[in-house]
Short mmCIF file of C-alpha atoms in Angstrom, two decimals:
data_model
loop_
_atom_site.label_atom_id
_atom_site.label_comp_id
_atom_site.label_asym_id
_atom_site.label_seq_id
_atom_site.Cartn_x
_atom_site.Cartn_y
_atom_site.Cartn_z
CA ASN J 1 34.36 -11.69 27.84
CA ASN J 2 30.72 -12.58 27.88
CA ASN J 3 30.04 -9.48 29.94
CA ASN J 4 31.97 -7.29 27.70
CA ASN J 5 29.96 -8.90 24.79
CA ASN J 6 26.85 -8.16 26.68
CA ASN J 7 27.74 -4.38 27.37
CA ASN J 8 28.59 -4.23 23.46
CA VAL J 9 25.34 -5.19 22.68
CA ASP J 10 23.68 -2.83 25.45
CA ASN J 11 25.53 -0.04 24.05
CA ARG J 12 24.42 -0.37 20.35
CA PRO J 13 22.38 2.60 18.94
CA THR J 14 18.87 1.68 18.62
CA GLN J 15 17.45 1.96 14.69
CA GLN J 16 15.99 5.37 15.90
CA GLN J 17 19.00 6.81 16.86
CA VAL J 18 20.63 5.53 13.90
CA VAL J 19 18.26 7.23 11.51
CA LYS J 20 18.57 10.63 13.15
CA GLN J 21 22.34 10.23 12.94
CA MET J 22 22.15 9.56 9.54
CA ALA J 23 19.88 12.49 8.60
CA ARG J 24 22.33 14.98 10.51
CA LEU J 25 25.13 13.43 8.56
CA LEU J 26 22.92 13.75 4.94
CA ARG J 27 22.01 17.60 5.86
CA ARG J 28 25.94 17.77 6.20
CA ASN J 29 26.62 16.36 3.22
CA ARG J 30 24.16 18.68 1.26
CA MET J 31 21.54 16.39 0.71
CA SER J 32 18.10 18.00 -0.05
CA LYS J 33 14.57 17.34 1.87
CA VAL J 34 16.14 15.33 4.10
CA ILE J 35 13.28 13.74 6.61
CA PRO J 36 13.98 11.32 9.58
CA ILE J 37 10.83 8.98 10.10
CA PRO J 38 12.25 7.27 13.34
CA LYS J 39 8.52 6.26 14.88
CA ALA J 40 7.44 4.38 11.85
CA ARG J 41 7.18 0.56 11.97
CA VAL J 42 10.68 0.76 10.01
CA PRO J 43 12.38 3.71 10.62
CA ILE J 44 13.83 5.21 7.74
CA VAL J 45 15.37 8.60 6.32
CA LYS J 46 14.12 9.94 3.14
CA PHE J 47 16.38 12.07 1.05
CA ILE J 48 16.41 13.65 -2.57
CA GLU J 49 20.18 13.55 -4.09
CA PRO J 50 20.41 17.18 -5.43
CA GLU J 51 22.07 16.42 -8.60
CA THR J 52 19.90 13.76 -10.10
CA GLY J 53 16.80 14.61 -8.14
CA ILE J 54 16.51 11.08 -7.43
CA GLU J 55 14.29 10.27 -4.00
CA CYS J 56 16.01 7.99 -1.51
CA ASP J 57 15.10 6.05 1.39
CA ILE J 58 17.56 4.32 3.81
CA CYS J 59 16.78 1.96 6.77
CA VAL J 60 18.71 0.11 9.21
CA ASN J 61 19.22 -3.49 9.67
CA ASN J 62 15.82 -4.44 7.77
CA LEU J 63 16.72 -7.87 6.94
CA LEU J 64 12.92 -9.05 5.67
CA ALA J 65 13.15 -5.87 3.39
CA VAL J 66 16.24 -7.74 1.48
CA GLU J 67 14.03 -10.89 1.30
CA ASN J 68 10.92 -8.71 -0.03
CA THR J 69 12.77 -7.29 -2.78
CA SER J 70 14.72 -10.24 -4.02
CA LEU J 71 11.16 -12.11 -4.21
CA LEU J 72 9.79 -8.75 -6.21
CA ARG J 73 12.76 -8.97 -8.64
CA LYS J 74 11.98 -12.79 -8.98
CA TYR J 75 8.49 -11.74 -10.36
CA SER J 76 9.81 -8.98 -12.19
CA GLU J 77 11.97 -11.56 -14.32
CA ILE J 78 8.80 -13.55 -15.49
CA ASP J 79 7.08 -10.74 -17.54
CA PRO J 80 8.37 -7.41 -18.71
CA ARG J 81 4.74 -6.01 -18.39
CA LEU J 82 5.32 -5.92 -14.71
CA LYS J 83 8.22 -3.66 -14.64
CA GLU J 84 6.53 -1.28 -17.17
CA LEU J 85 3.08 -1.17 -15.05
CA VAL J 86 5.13 -0.43 -11.71
CA ILE J 87 7.05 2.47 -13.51
CA LEU J 88 3.82 3.91 -14.79
CA ILE J 89 2.03 3.56 -11.47
CA LYS J 90 4.59 4.98 -9.58
CA HIS J 91 5.03 7.80 -11.70
CA TRP J 92 1.13 8.46 -11.76
CA SER J 93 1.29 8.30 -7.83
CA LYS J 94 3.60 10.81 -7.53
CA CYS J 95 2.20 13.20 -9.75
CA ARG J 96 -1.25 12.70 -8.33
CA GLY J 97 -0.04 13.10 -4.67
CA VAL J 98 -1.00 9.39 -3.53
CA ASN J 99 2.53 8.14 -2.85
CA GLY J 100 3.96 8.19 0.48
CA ALA J 101 2.94 6.17 3.61
CA PHE J 102 4.10 8.79 5.87
CA LYS J 103 1.57 11.36 4.26
CA GLY J 104 -1.35 8.88 4.90
CA THR J 105 -1.38 7.23 1.51
CA LEU J 106 0.39 4.08 -0.09
CA SER J 107 3.91 3.39 -0.29
CA SER J 108 5.52 2.42 -3.75
CA TYR J 109 6.03 -1.11 -2.18
CA ALA J 110 2.34 -1.52 -1.45
CA TYR J 111 1.63 -0.44 -5.21
CA VAL J 112 4.08 -3.23 -6.40
CA ILE J 113 2.13 -5.76 -4.46
CA MET J 114 -1.26 -4.44 -5.75
CA VAL J 115 0.06 -4.67 -9.68
CA ILE J 116 1.80 -8.29 -8.76
CA HIS J 117 -1.72 -9.24 -7.25
CA LEU J 118 -3.70 -7.91 -10.28
CA LEU J 119 -1.39 -9.84 -12.75
CA GLN J 120 -1.87 -12.99 -10.81
CA THR J 121 -5.69 -12.86 -10.56
CA ILE J 122 -6.45 -11.48 -14.21
CA GLN J 123 -7.66 -14.19 -16.54
CA PRO J 124 -5.75 -15.83 -17.84
CA ALA J 125 -2.94 -15.25 -15.21
CA ILE J 126 0.20 -13.13 -16.34
CA LEU J 127 2.07 -13.97 -13.17
CA PRO J 128 2.04 -17.16 -10.80
CA CYS J 129 2.05 -17.33 -7.10
CA LEU J 130 5.73 -18.10 -6.28
CA GLN J 131 4.66 -18.68 -2.56
CA ASP J 132 2.44 -21.23 -3.42
CA ASP J 133 4.00 -24.39 -1.94
CA HIS J 134 0.97 -26.66 -2.80
CA GLN J 135 1.74 -26.14 -6.62
CA TYR J 136 5.50 -25.37 -6.53
CA ILE J 137 8.47 -26.63 -4.78
CA PRO J 138 10.13 -23.54 -2.76
CA THR J 139 13.78 -23.44 -3.46
CA VAL J 140 14.04 -20.51 -1.00
CA ASP J 141 13.18 -21.87 2.54
CA LYS J 142 14.19 -19.70 5.34
CA GLU J 143 13.35 -17.58 8.72
CA VAL J 144 14.11 -14.15 8.54
CA ASP J 145 13.47 -11.85 11.73
CA GLY J 146 10.86 -14.62 13.07
CA TRP J 147 8.90 -14.69 9.52
CA GLU J 148 8.92 -17.53 7.15
CA CYS J 149 10.40 -16.85 3.43
CA ARG J 150 9.42 -19.46 1.38
CA TYR J 151 8.94 -19.21 -2.48
CA VAL J 152 10.51 -20.26 -5.93
CA GLY J 153 13.44 -18.50 -6.70
CA GLU J 154 14.34 -20.29 -10.09
CA THR J 155 12.05 -18.17 -12.28
CA GLU J 156 13.52 -19.79 -15.69
CA ARG J 157 10.74 -22.62 -15.50
CA PHE J 158 8.21 -19.56 -15.70
CA GLU J 159 9.30 -18.27 -19.04
CA GLY J 160 6.31 -17.63 -21.22
CA PHE J 161 3.97 -18.09 -18.35
CA GLY J 162 1.68 -15.33 -19.14
CA ALA J 163 2.11 -15.42 -23.10
CA SER J 164 -1.73 -16.51 -23.44
CA ASN J 165 -2.83 -13.29 -22.18
CA LYS J 166 -2.72 -10.56 -24.81
CA LEU J 167 -3.26 -7.49 -22.96
CA THR J 168 -0.90 -4.88 -23.59
CA THR J 169 0.76 -2.49 -20.74
CA ALA J 170 -1.90 0.14 -21.42
CA GLU J 171 -4.59 -2.13 -21.26
CA LEU J 172 -3.58 -3.77 -17.89
CA LEU J 173 -3.00 -0.01 -16.68
CA TYR J 174 -6.83 0.75 -17.22
CA GLN J 175 -7.71 -2.64 -15.40
CA PHE J 176 -5.64 -1.59 -12.45
CA PHE J 177 -7.29 1.65 -12.10
CA TYR J 178 -10.64 0.06 -12.99
CA TYR J 179 -10.28 -2.51 -10.26
CA TRP J 180 -9.32 -0.17 -7.59
CA GLY J 181 -11.74 2.27 -8.37
CA TYR J 182 -14.79 0.33 -9.08
CA ARG J 183 -14.64 -3.21 -8.23
CA HIS J 184 -12.40 -3.89 -5.05
CA ASN J 185 -14.74 -4.64 -2.12
CA TYR J 186 -13.22 -2.02 0.14
CA LYS J 187 -15.87 -2.98 3.44
CA SER J 188 -14.15 -7.03 3.39
CA SER J 189 -11.68 -7.74 1.07
CA VAL J 190 -7.96 -8.12 1.50
CA ILE J 191 -5.50 -8.83 -1.48
CA SER J 192 -3.05 -11.52 -0.71
CA MET J 193 0.08 -11.64 -3.28
CA ARG J 194 1.11 -14.29 -1.02
CA LEU J 195 -1.71 -16.62 -1.96
CA GLY J 196 -2.47 -14.76 -5.42
CA ASP J 197 -6.00 -14.80 -4.31
CA TRP J 198 -8.28 -12.58 -1.71
CA LEU J 199 -8.93 -13.18 1.92
CA THR J 200 -11.69 -11.21 4.12
CA LYS J 201 -10.46 -8.62 6.72
CA GLY J 202 -12.70 -11.28 9.40
CA GLU J 203 -10.01 -13.93 8.31
CA LYS J 204 -7.51 -11.53 9.16
CA GLY J 205 -8.74 -9.75 12.12
CA TRP J 206 -8.77 -6.46 10.36
CA MET J 207 -12.32 -5.28 10.95
CA THR J 208 -11.67 -2.67 13.20
CA ARG J 209 -8.94 0.33 13.66
CA THR J 210 -6.11 -1.03 16.09
CA LYS J 211 -3.24 0.66 17.40
CA GLY J 212 -3.61 3.50 14.59
CA ASP J 213 -3.85 0.69 11.76
CA ASN J 214 -6.89 1.76 10.00
CA HIS J 215 -7.69 -1.33 7.78
CA LEU J 216 -9.71 0.78 4.95
CA ILE J 217 -7.65 -0.42 2.16
CA CYS J 218 -6.01 -3.87 2.97
CA ILE J 219 -2.75 -5.39 1.37
CA GLU J 220 -1.20 -8.16 3.11
CA ASP J 221 2.62 -8.26 3.12
CA PRO J 222 3.85 -11.61 1.49
CA PHE J 223 6.29 -12.26 4.40
CA GLN J 224 5.25 -10.30 7.44
CA ILE J 225 1.60 -11.51 7.15
CA SER J 226 0.18 -9.29 10.11
CA ASN J 227 1.17 -6.18 8.45
CA ASP J 228 -1.37 -4.35 6.39
CA LEU J 229 0.28 -2.36 4.00
CA GLY J 230 -2.66 -0.22 3.69
CA ARG J 231 -2.88 0.82 7.53
CA VAL J 232 -1.85 4.09 7.04
CA VAL J 233 -4.52 5.15 4.73
CA GLY J 234 -7.17 6.99 7.15
CA ARG J 235 -10.74 7.88 6.45
CA LYS J 236 -9.81 11.36 4.99
CA THR J 237 -7.47 10.02 2.52
CA ILE J 238 -9.22 6.76 1.46
CA PHE J 239 -11.97 9.13 -0.19
CA TYR J 240 -8.83 11.11 -1.90
CA LEU J 241 -7.21 7.80 -3.15
CA ARG J 242 -10.49 6.01 -4.59
CA ASP J 243 -11.41 9.23 -6.31
CA GLU J 244 -7.93 9.19 -8.08
CA PHE J 245 -8.48 5.71 -9.18
CA LYS J 246 -11.70 6.52 -10.43
CA ARG J 247 -10.42 9.63 -12.34
CA SER J 248 -7.44 7.59 -14.22
CA ALA J 249 -10.09 4.62 -14.94
CA ASP J 250 -12.35 7.40 -16.47
CA ILE J 251 -9.54 9.26 -18.62
CA LEU J 252 -8.18 5.71 -19.96
CA ALA J 253 -11.75 4.61 -20.83
CA ASN J 254 -13.04 7.72 -22.44
CA SER J 255 -10.05 9.79 -23.89
CA ARG J 256 -8.34 9.38 -27.20
CA ASP J 257 -5.26 11.08 -25.68
CA PRO J 258 -5.05 9.92 -21.87
CA ILE J 259 -1.78 12.17 -21.46
CA ARG J 260 -2.99 15.33 -22.73
CA SER J 261 -6.31 14.63 -20.78
CA GLY J 262 -4.19 14.61 -17.50
CA LEU J 263 -3.79 11.03 -16.58
CA PHE J 264 -0.13 12.43 -15.33
CA ALA J 265 -0.98 15.77 -14.44
CA VAL J 266 0.58 17.22 -11.42
CA LEU J 267 -1.35 18.32 -8.65
CA SER J 268 0.00 21.43 -6.95
CA GLU J 269 0.35 21.29 -2.91
CA GLU J 270 -2.45 23.80 -2.96
CA GLU J 271 -4.52 21.51 -5.25
CA LYS J 272 -3.92 18.71 -2.96
CA GLU J 273 -4.67 20.44 0.18
CA LYS J 274 -8.01 21.75 -1.31
CA LYS J 275 -8.82 18.22 -2.52
CA MET J 276 -7.99 16.70 1.10
CA LYS J 277 -10.42 19.47 2.53
CA GLU J 278 -13.02 18.75 0.31
CA PHE J 279 -13.11 14.84 1.66
CA ALA J 280 -12.62 15.76 5.14
CA ASP J 281 -15.61 18.19 5.25
CA GLU J 282 -17.37 15.15 3.60
CA VAL J 283 -16.21 12.68 6.08
CA GLU J 284 -17.35 15.19 9.11
CA GLU J 285 -20.83 15.52 7.08
CA LYS J 286 -21.14 11.92 7.22
CA ARG J 287 -20.45 11.71 10.50
CA ARG J 288 -22.75 14.47 11.72
CA ARG J 289 -25.64 13.04 9.66
CA ARG J 290 -24.88 9.44 11.19
CA LYS J 291 -24.88 10.72 14.47
CA SER J 292 -28.23 12.76 14.00
CA VAL J 293 -29.84 9.31 12.71
CA GLU J 294 -28.65 7.58 16.02
CA LYS J 295 -29.81 10.43 18.45
CA ASP J 296 -33.39 10.46 16.47
CA HIS J 297 -33.66 6.58 17.05
CA LYS J 298 -32.43 6.62 20.69
CA ASP J 299 -35.09 9.61 21.18
CA LYS J 300 -38.01 7.48 19.25
CA LYS J 301 -36.78 4.43 21.46
CA GLN J 302 -37.08 6.60 24.86
CA GLN J 303 -40.37 7.94 23.70
CA GLN J 304 -41.74 4.39 23.08
CA GLY J 305 -40.40 3.20 26.47
CA GLN J 306 -42.33 6.24 28.35
CA ARG J 307 -45.82 5.13 26.31
CA THR J 308 -45.25 1.63 27.20
CA LEU J 309 -44.68 2.80 30.86
CA LYS J 310 -47.94 4.88 30.89
CA SER J 311 -50.14 2.39 29.50
#
């Protein structure tokens, strides 16, 4: 019996194989824009339901994602501004072409973490830190896929928590874009929803690019804490992303009618490609200048060394 059980386990398809198989089934059932991403950290298949136009992702046996979703839902029960802000930012990110980890920008999940962190750290705070077991006694305490999941699951006690902060959803939208456009320290800071605070890249060991993880915009996953949700953002897309944050903050600060001024203006694929190329050229030019400065510095050192030897 044990041998049979072991054989059954060995014969199970991998997550990657299941994702590819699901993609074939979805195409057969006339789903549109079916994209399997089997090599992602969490293999998924993306598609659009053609009648409603709803974009969908399916993953396999990702139990940690179930716990993540539960935690985010608990936060959404505390203050209605969270849901409203997330909907606006998700819509903005799709319009402006900065939504999609597989495209080298940020996932919807990353944006939700960014919004929660803003509402935890703004003064006065609008959201508590549900994972702060120094301040609150956790009612959920379990291990999922080797990761500790501890948080307050009973949110009734936080009713009216953010009432003293009178900022509207529109004002918070500006705060979000202003923070990420102008205030966030991209060189050294990591946002942590788990702590309701910031960490440094040094504390996380995220100072340099490793195994394809870029660590240019650092967003700690609340449970899988070794996972940087911004790791997919590369040197070309980070400039594009920051430019979009600044553009949106400027529109909200200076326009009487932000929507007419293009806050949610949809970028065509051609426009996105053009912007990306401009930033890629800018990155390449900076790289050339840096190499030229390094070469000049090296040449000067060699010349100084030769003079010293002659004297």
